XYZ file of C-alpha atoms in Angstrom:
608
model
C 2.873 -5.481 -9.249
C 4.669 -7.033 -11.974
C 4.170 -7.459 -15.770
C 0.757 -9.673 -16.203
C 1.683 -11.071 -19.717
C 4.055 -10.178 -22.455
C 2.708 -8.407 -25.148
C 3.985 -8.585 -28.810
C 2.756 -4.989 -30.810
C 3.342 -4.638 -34.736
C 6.410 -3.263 -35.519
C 5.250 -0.103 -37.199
C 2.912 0.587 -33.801
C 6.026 0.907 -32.142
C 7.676 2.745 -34.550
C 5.006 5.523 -34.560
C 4.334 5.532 -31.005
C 8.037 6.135 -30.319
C 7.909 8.952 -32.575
C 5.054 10.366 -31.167
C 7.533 11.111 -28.003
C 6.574 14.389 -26.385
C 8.603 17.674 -27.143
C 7.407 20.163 -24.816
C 5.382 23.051 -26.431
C 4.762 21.218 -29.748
C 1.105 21.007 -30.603
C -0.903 17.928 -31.940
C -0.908 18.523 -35.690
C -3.819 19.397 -37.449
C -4.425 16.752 -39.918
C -4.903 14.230 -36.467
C -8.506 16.130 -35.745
C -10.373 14.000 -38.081
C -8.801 10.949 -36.250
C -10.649 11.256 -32.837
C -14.343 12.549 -32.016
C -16.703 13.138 -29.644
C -18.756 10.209 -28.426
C -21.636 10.258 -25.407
C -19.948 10.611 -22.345
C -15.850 10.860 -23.763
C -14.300 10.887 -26.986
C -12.743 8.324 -29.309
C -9.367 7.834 -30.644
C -7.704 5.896 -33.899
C -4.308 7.547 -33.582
C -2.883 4.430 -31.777
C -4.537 1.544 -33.337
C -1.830 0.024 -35.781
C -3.228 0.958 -38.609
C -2.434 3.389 -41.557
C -4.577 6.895 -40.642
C -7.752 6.364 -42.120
C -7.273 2.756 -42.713
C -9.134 1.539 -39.982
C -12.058 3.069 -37.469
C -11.106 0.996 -34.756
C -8.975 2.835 -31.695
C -9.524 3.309 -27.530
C -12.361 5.131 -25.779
C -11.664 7.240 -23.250
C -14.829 8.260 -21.355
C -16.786 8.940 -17.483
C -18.411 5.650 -17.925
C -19.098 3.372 -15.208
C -18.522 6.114 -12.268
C -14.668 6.308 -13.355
C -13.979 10.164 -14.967
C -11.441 9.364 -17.266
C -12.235 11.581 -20.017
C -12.494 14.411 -17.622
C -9.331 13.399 -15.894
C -7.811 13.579 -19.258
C -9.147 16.957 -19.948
C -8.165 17.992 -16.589
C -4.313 16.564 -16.615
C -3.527 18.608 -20.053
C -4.981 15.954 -22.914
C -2.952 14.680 -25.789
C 0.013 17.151 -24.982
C 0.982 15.914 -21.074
C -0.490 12.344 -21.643
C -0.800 11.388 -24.952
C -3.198 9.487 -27.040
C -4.793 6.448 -25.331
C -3.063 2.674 -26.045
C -5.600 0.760 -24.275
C -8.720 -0.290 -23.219
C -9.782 -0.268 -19.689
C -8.719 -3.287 -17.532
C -8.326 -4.045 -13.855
C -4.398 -3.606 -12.485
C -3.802 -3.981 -8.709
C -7.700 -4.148 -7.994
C -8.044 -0.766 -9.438
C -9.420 0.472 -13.123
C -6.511 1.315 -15.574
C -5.565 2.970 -18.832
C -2.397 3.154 -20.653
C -1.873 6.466 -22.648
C 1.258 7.037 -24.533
C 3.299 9.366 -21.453
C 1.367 7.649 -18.592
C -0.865 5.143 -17.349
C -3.720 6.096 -15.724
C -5.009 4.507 -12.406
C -8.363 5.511 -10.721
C -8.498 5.667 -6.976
C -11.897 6.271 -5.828
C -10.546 7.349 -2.065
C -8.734 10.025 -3.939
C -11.515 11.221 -6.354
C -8.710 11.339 -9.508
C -6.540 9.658 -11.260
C -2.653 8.845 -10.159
C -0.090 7.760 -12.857
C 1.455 4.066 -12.136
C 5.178 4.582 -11.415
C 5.850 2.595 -14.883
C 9.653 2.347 -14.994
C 9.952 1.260 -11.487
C 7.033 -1.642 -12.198
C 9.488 -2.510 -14.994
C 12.329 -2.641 -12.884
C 10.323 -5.490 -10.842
C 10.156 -7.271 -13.970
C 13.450 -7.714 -14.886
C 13.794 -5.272 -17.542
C 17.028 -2.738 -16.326
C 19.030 -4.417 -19.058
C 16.111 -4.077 -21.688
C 15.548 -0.792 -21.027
C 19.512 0.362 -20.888
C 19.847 -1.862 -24.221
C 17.278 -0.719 -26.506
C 15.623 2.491 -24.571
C 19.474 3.922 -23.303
C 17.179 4.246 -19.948
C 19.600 4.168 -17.072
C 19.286 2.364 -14.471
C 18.089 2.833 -11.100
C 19.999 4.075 -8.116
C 19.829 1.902 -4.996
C 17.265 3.096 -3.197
C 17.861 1.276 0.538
C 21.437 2.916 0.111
C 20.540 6.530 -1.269
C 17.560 6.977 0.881
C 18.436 5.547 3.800
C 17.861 7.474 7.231
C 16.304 10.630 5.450
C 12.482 11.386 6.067
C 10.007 11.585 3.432
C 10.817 15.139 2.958
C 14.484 14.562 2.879
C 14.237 11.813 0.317
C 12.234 14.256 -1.970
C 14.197 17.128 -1.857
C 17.569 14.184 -2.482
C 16.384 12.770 -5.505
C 15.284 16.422 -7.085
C 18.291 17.472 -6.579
C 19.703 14.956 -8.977
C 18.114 17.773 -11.439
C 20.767 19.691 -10.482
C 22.960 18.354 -12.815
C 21.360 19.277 -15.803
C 19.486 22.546 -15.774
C 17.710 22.004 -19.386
C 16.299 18.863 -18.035
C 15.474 20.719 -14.746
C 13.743 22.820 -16.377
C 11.311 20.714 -18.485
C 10.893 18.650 -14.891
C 9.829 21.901 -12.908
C 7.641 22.987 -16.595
C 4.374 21.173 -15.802
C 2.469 22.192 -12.718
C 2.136 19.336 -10.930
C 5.773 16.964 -11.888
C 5.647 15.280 -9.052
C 2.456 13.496 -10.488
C 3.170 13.627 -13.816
C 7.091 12.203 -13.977
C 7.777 11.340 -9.887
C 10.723 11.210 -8.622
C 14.060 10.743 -10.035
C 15.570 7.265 -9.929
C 18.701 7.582 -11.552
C 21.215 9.954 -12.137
C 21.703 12.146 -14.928
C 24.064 10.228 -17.043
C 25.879 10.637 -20.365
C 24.372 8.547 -22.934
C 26.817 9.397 -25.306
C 24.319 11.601 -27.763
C 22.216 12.523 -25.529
C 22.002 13.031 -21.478
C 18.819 11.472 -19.671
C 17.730 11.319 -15.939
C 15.469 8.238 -15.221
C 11.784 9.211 -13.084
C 9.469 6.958 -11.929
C 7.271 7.385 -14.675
C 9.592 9.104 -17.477
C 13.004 9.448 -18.688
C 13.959 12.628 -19.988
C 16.632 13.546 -22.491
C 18.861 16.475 -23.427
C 20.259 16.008 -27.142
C 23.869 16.635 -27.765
C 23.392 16.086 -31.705
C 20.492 16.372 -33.911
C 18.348 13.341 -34.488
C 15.227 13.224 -36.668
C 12.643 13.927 -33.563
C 14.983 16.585 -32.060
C 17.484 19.103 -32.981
C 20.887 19.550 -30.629
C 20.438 20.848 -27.466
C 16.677 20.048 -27.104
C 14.866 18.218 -24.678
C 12.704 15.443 -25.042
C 10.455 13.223 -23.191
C 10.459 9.501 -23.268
C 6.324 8.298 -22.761
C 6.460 5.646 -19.945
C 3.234 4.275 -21.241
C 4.262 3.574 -25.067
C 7.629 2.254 -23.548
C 5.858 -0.175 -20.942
C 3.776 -1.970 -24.020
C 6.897 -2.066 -25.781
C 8.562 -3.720 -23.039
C 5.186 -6.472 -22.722
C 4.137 -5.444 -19.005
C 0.463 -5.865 -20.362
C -1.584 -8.597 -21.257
C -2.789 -8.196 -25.531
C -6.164 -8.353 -24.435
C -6.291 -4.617 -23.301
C -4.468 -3.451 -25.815
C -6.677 -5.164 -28.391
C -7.949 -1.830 -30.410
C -11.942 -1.241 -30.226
C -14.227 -1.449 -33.497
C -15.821 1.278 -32.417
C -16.876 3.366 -29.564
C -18.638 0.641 -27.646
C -18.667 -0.361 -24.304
C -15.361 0.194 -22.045
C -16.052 -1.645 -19.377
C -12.795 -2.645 -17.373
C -11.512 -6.209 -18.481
C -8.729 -8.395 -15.895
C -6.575 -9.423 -18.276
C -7.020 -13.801 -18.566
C -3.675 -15.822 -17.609
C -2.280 -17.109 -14.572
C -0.699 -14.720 -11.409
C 2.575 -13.378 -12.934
C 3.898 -13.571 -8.744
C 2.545 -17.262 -7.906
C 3.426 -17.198 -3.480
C 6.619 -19.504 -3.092
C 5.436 -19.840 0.372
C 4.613 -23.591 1.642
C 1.243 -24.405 1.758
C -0.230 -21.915 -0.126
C -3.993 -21.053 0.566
C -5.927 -19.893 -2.587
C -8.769 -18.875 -1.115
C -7.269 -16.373 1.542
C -8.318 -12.777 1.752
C -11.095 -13.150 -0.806
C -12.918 -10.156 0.747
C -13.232 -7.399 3.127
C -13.592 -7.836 6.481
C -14.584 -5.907 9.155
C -13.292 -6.202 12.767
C -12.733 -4.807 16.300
C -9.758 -4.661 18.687
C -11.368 -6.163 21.872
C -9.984 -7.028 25.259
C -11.099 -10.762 26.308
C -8.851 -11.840 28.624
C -10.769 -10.574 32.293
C -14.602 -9.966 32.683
C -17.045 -9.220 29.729
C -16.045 -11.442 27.245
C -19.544 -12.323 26.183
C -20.932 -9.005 26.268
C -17.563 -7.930 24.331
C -18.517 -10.283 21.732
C -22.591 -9.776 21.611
C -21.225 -6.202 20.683
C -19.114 -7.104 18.161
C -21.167 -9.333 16.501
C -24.313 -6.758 17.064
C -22.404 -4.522 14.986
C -22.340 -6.607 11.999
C -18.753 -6.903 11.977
C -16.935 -10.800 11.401
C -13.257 -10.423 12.870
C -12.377 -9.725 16.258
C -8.814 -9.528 17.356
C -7.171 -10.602 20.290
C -3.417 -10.052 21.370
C -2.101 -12.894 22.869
C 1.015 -12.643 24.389
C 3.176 -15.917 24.468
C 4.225 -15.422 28.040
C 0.670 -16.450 29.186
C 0.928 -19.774 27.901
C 3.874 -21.155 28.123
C 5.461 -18.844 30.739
C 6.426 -21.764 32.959
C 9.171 -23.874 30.401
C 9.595 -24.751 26.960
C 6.162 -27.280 26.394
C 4.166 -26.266 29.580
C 0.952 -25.020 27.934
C -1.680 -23.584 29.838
C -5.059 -23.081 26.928
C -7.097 -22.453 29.276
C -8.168 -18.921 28.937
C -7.453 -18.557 25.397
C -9.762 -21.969 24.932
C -12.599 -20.125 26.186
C -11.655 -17.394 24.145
C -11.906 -19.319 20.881
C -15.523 -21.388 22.176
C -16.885 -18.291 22.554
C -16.302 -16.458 19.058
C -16.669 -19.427 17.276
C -19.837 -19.947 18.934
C -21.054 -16.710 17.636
C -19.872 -17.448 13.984
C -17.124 -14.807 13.912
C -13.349 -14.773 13.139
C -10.697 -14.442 15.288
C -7.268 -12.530 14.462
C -4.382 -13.458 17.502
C -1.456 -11.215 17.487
C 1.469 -13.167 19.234
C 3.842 -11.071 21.185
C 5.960 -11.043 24.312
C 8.442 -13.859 24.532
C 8.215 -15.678 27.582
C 11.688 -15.213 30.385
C 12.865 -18.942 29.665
C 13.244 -17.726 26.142
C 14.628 -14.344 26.462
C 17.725 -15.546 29.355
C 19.713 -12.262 28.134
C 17.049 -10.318 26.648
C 15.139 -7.511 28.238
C 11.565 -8.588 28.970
C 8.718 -8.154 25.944
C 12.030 -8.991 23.392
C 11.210 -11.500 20.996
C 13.034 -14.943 21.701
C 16.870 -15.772 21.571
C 16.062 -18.991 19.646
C 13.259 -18.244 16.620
C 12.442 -22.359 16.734
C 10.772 -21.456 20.130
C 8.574 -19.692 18.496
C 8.253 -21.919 15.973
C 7.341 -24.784 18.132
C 4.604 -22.719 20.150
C 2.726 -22.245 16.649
C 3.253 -25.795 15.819
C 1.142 -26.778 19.193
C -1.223 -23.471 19.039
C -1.898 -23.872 15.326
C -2.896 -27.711 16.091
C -4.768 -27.011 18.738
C -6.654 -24.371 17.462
C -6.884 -25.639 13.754
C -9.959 -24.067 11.867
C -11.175 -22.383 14.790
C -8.305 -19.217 14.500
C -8.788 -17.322 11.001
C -5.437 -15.558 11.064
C -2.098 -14.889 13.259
C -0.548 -11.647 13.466
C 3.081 -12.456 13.834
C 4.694 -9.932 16.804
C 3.622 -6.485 17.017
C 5.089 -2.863 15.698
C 8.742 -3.963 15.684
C 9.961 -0.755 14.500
C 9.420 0.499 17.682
C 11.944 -0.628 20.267
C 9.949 0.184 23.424
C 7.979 -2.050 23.865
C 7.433 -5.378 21.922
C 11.426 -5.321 20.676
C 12.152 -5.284 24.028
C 14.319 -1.836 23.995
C 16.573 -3.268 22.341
C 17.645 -1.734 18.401
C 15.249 -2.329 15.825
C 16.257 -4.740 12.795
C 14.097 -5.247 10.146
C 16.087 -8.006 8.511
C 15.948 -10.252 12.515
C 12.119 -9.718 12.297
C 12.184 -11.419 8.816
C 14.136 -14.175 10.467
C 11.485 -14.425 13.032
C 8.690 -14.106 10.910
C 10.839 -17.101 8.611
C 10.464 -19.234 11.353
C 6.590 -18.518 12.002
C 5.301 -18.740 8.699
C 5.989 -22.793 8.245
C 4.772 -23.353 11.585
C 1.540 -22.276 11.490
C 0.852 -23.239 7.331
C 2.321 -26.530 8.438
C -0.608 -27.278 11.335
C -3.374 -25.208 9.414
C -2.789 -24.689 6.015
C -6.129 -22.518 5.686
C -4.844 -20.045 8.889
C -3.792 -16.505 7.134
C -0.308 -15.479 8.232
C 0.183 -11.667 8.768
C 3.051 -9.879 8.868
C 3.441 -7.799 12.560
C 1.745 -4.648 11.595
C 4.121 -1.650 11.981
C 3.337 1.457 13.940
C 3.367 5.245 12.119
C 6.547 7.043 14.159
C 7.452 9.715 12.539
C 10.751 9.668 13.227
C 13.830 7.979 13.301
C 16.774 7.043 15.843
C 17.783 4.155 18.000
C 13.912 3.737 19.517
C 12.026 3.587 16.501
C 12.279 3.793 12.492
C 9.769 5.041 10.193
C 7.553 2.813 9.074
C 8.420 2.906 5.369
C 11.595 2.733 5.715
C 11.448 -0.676 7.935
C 8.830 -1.880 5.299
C 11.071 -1.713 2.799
C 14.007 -3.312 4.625
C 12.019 -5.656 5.705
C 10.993 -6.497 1.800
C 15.123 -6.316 1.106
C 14.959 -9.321 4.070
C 12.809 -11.503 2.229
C 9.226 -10.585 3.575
C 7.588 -11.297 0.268
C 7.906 -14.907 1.019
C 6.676 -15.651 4.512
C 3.511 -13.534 5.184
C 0.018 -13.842 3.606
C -0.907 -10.324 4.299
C 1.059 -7.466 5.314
C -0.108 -5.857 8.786
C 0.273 -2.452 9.241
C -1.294 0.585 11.709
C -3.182 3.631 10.441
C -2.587 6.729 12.582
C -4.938 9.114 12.195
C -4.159 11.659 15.125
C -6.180 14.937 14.794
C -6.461 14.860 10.746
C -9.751 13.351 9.018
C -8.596 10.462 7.238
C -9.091 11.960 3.541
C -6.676 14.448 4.845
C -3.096 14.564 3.238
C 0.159 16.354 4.549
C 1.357 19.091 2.306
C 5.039 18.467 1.655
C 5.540 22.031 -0.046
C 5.330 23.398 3.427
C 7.010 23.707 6.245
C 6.504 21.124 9.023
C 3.997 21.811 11.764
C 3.356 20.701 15.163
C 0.568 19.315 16.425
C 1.002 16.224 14.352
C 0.679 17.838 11.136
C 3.920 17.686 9.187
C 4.954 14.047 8.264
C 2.915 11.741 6.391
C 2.876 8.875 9.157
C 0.267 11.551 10.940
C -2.219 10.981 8.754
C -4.431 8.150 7.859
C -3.320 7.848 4.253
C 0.067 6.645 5.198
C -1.065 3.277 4.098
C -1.716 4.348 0.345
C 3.101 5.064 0.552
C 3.129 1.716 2.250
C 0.476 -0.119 -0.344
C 3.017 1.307 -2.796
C 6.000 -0.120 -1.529
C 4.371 -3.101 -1.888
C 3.682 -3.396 -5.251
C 7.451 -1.866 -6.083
C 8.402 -5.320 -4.844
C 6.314 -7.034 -6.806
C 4.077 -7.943 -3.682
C 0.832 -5.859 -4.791
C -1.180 -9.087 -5.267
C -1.542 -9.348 -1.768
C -3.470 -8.098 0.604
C -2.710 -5.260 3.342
C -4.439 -6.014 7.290
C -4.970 -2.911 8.920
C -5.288 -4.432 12.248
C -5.198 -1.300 14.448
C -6.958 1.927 13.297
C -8.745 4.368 15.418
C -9.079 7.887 16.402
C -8.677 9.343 20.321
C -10.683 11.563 21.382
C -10.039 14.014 24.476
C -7.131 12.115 26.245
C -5.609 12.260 29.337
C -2.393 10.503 28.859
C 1.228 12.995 28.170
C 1.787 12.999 24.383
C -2.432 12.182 23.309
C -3.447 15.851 24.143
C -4.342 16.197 20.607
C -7.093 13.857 21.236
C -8.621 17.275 22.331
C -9.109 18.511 18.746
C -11.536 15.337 17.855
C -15.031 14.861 19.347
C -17.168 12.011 19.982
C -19.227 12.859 16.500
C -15.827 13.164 14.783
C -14.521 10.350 15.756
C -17.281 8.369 14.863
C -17.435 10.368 11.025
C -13.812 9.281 10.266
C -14.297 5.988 11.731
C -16.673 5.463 9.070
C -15.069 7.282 6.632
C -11.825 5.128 6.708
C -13.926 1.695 6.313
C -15.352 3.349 3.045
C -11.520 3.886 2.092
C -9.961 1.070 2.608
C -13.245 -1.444 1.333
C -12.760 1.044 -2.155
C -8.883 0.740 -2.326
C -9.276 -2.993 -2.963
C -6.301 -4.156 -1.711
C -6.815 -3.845 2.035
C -7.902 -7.413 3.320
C -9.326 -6.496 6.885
C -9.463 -3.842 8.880
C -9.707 -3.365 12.654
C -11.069 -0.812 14.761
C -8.725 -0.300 17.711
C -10.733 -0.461 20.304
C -13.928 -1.904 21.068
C -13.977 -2.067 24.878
C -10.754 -0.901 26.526
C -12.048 1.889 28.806
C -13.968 -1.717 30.724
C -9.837 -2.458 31.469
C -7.911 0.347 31.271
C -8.529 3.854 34.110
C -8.751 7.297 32.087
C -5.005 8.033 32.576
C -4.161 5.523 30.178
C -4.180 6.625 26.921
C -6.200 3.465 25.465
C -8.728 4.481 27.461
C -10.260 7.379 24.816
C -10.055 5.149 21.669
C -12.484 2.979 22.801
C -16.110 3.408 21.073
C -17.965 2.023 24.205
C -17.886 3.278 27.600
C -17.085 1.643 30.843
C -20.805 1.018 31.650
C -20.622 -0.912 28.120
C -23.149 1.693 26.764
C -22.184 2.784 22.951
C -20.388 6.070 22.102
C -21.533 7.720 19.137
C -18.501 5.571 17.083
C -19.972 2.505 17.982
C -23.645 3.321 16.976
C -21.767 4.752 13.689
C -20.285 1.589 12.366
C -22.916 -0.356 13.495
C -25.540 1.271 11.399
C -22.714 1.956 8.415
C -23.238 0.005 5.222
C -21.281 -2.945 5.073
């Protein structure tokens, strides 16, 4: 997410805000009490509202209002001291509700229950303003990241970048000072560099300094802390409306910010009106016996979306332009006919187009592909809501064929795809192939954030409509989050691609290249429950009634996040296909007989 306006502040605003920056352990002083009072519900504040003190009553509210605790998250975070006064009304960022404060910027979550701080100097690296920021700020600027974090875990990369401290113990020490700094400041981004009168490390949502001389905020030797919020207005990464100071303690309801997307989609054939929702779907199997019932179930559930896989082979196995619909036109009849959406993920190049490939391997020539779409996407036009291009190709195994993983030849694939399909249907969404949480990386697989990102370094913001992705939950509840102060566990406990809120680190990586506009497809989620396959015996620790809980529980998530598209349940009705070796087999929420598990009955009777 990039700036959404450019906003022009009276000069002596940013002049006092600037001096306001934080010196750890000073106090507010005194004479700022009669500035800012309680109100029902929060408290109210002039401090920041351009004005001489006294001159004006007009300033920011920052209350619980509305179901969103900001005045107790305020309270709770360490007040005017860690955050600062506020410089902003409420407004809508990124589909969530957003304050600015003078050291951060607040953003609720609701699947979190708090606040997190917007990672404000790498937003304005998105937008452009490195040079700004070196020029009039003396901000450094940002390491590469693909280069300095690549091949290290999530772990790894955290204990890399805070060791840039290491250079600097005064700044260390102010870092390591508040309890939580990997909330308040994140991660370093840059170095600590000489800034000629004074040293400063760049964070994701602060830069501080060490003073070599004194200066009239700070004596030598002292160390000071930039406030990413104050220095994100100054740079314009917010519309004026929400910074627009309040007559008075009125109503704070959030405001989007008027003016057109700052990120308008390069892409060909761009379709306003996709994702304009959530939707809810199922993984089902269609291909053999029980189609109908497959679907009665589906749509008896109240979900709209049901996805298919579709592997190329089936089609157009025999040469280059010998189609064979059949199946898949029965397929289509039948969930139109029942008024719900259908999701295809295409996979599984067919032998004429893999000659020295191993089977499953995407094609030697990417205008095969191409072409296929062209015919499906005619065929087919208005009757197939979205394509899911490929599947999990950071995983070599299977759909890459076994052969080494590349992000930046799946871009080129997906570069071929997009056009296709827009081209035929213009109103078809385009998904990226949803990547699968590994855990690991080596010459079979690569974690999913890193490929994300190296597939964003290839170019993926301009051929996808929505970025597909997999949620793993294993044997954690889905509000569950790994604990990176401790030491790795088994059992699926120690890396953050075990757990279901893996998707929050990939929604993030979104937005840090400028792609947060769009929407995320979950389009396999799901929970196993005793399994008899090698490597699913933690299916063991969930039951039935669990799985059914989280189930729910995740659709709550990702419908609150606002920036998750669809989501689908993987799987509806794979223990009618698969035998109870396979390890499929226990995701499913019906049983062979077709009779509901508890999951099923769970999200059917869920609020939707």
């Amino acid at each position: 997410m990039v700036s959404v306006g450019r906003f022009r502040k009276l000069s002596a605003l940013l002049a006092a805000v600037m001096v306001l920056t934080m010196i750890m352990g000073t106090a507010p002083a005194a004479a700022d009490a009669a500035l800012d009072y309680d109100i029902p519900n929060g408290h109210f504040f002039t401090q920041t509202n351009g004005q001489p003190a006294g001159a004006s009553p007009s300033g920011y509210s920052v209350t619980n209002n509305n179901g969103v605790p900001f005045w107790n998250e305020f309270k709770r975070l360490g007040g005017i001291q860690i955050v600062g006064y506020p410089m902003s009304r409420r407004f809508m960022w990124d589909g969530f509700v957003t304050q600015v404060f003078q050291k951060a910027v607040f953003q609720w979550r609701p699947e979190a229950g708090q606040v997190y701080f917007i990672n404000v100097f790498d937003q304005m690296s998105l937008a452009g303003k490195d040079d700004w920021l070196l020029t009039v700020r003396s901000t450094p600027k940002p390491l590469d990241a693909a280069t300095f974090d690549a091949g290290k875990t999530w772990p790894q990369v955290v204990a890399g970048r805070q060791a840039l401290l290491d250079a600097n113990p005064a700044i260390k020490a102010v870092y390591y000072s508040v309890p939580d700094p990997m909330m308040l400041f994140g991660l370093p981004t840059s170095p600590v560099v000489d800034n000629g009168n004074h040293y400063a490390i760049r964070l994701q949502r602060a830069v501080i300094q060490q003073w070599k001389v004194n200066v009239p905020w700070a004596r030598a030797g002292q160390v000071t802390i930039a406030n990413g919020g104050a220095v994100s207005v100054e740079a314009g990464m917010f519309d004026p409306s929400i910074t627009t100071p309040q007559a008075g303690p009125n109503d704070d309801t959030p405001v989007t910010p008027p003016g057109p997307n700052p990120n308008p989609n390069p892409n060909p054939n761009p379709n306003p009106t996709i994702n304009p929702g959530f939707g809810y779907g199922m993984q089902a199997h269609l291909m053999y016996g029980g189609r109908d019932t497959a679907l009665d179930m589906v749509a008896g559930a109240g979900f709209g979306w049901v996805k298919q896989q579709v592997l190329w082979d089936w089609i157009e196995g025999k040469g280059k332009g010998q189609y064979d619909w059949g199946q898949l036109d029965g397929i289509v009849d039948a969930v139109n006919a029942r008024g719900l959406h259908l999701l295809v993920s295409i996979t599984t190049a067919p032998a004429w187009a893999t000659p020295n490939y191993p089977k499953h391997s995407p094609p030697a020539n990417n205008q095969d592909l191409a072409d296929f779409l062209t015919a499906m996407a005619t065929r087919y036009k208005g009757r197939i809501g979205a394509y899911e291009i490929w599947n999990e190709q950071n995983l070599s195994a299977w759909e890459w064929g076994g052969m080494p993983v590349n992000a930046a030849a799946y871009v080129q694939l997906l570069k071929a795809a997009y056009p296709a399909v827009k081209k035929a249907d213009p109103n078809a969404i385009v998904i990226s192939g949803a990547l699968t949480p590994t855990g690991w990386n080596d010459s079979t697989a690569m974690d999913d954030a890193i490929f994300l990102e190296q597939m964003y370094q290839a170019g993926l913001k301009d051929w996808c409509d929505a970025v597909g992705t997999h949620a793993g939950g294993y044997n954690n509840p889905p509000g569950d989050w790994v604990d990176l102060r401790t030491v790795p566990s088994t059992s699926f406990k120690g890396h953050p691609s075990f757990y279901f809120r893996r998707i929050e680190q990939l929604h993030d990586i979104m937005v840090k290249y400028g792609d947060g506009n769009k929407k995320m497809w979950v389009t396999e989620f799901g929970w196993s429950t005793y399994n008899k396959a090698p490597s699913y015996e933690y299916g063991a620790d969930n039951s039935p009634q669990q799985q059914a809980t989280y189930l729910v529980d995740a659709f709550k998530m990702m419908k609150n996040y606002g920036w998750v598209g669809a989501a689908f349940i993987w799987n509806l009705n794979f223990q009618n296909v698969v035998p109870d070796t396979d390890e499929k087999y226990a995701f499913g929420i019906l049983n062979s007989d077709w009779t509901p598990r508890p999951a099923y009955i769970a999200v059917r009777d869920m609020p939707k």
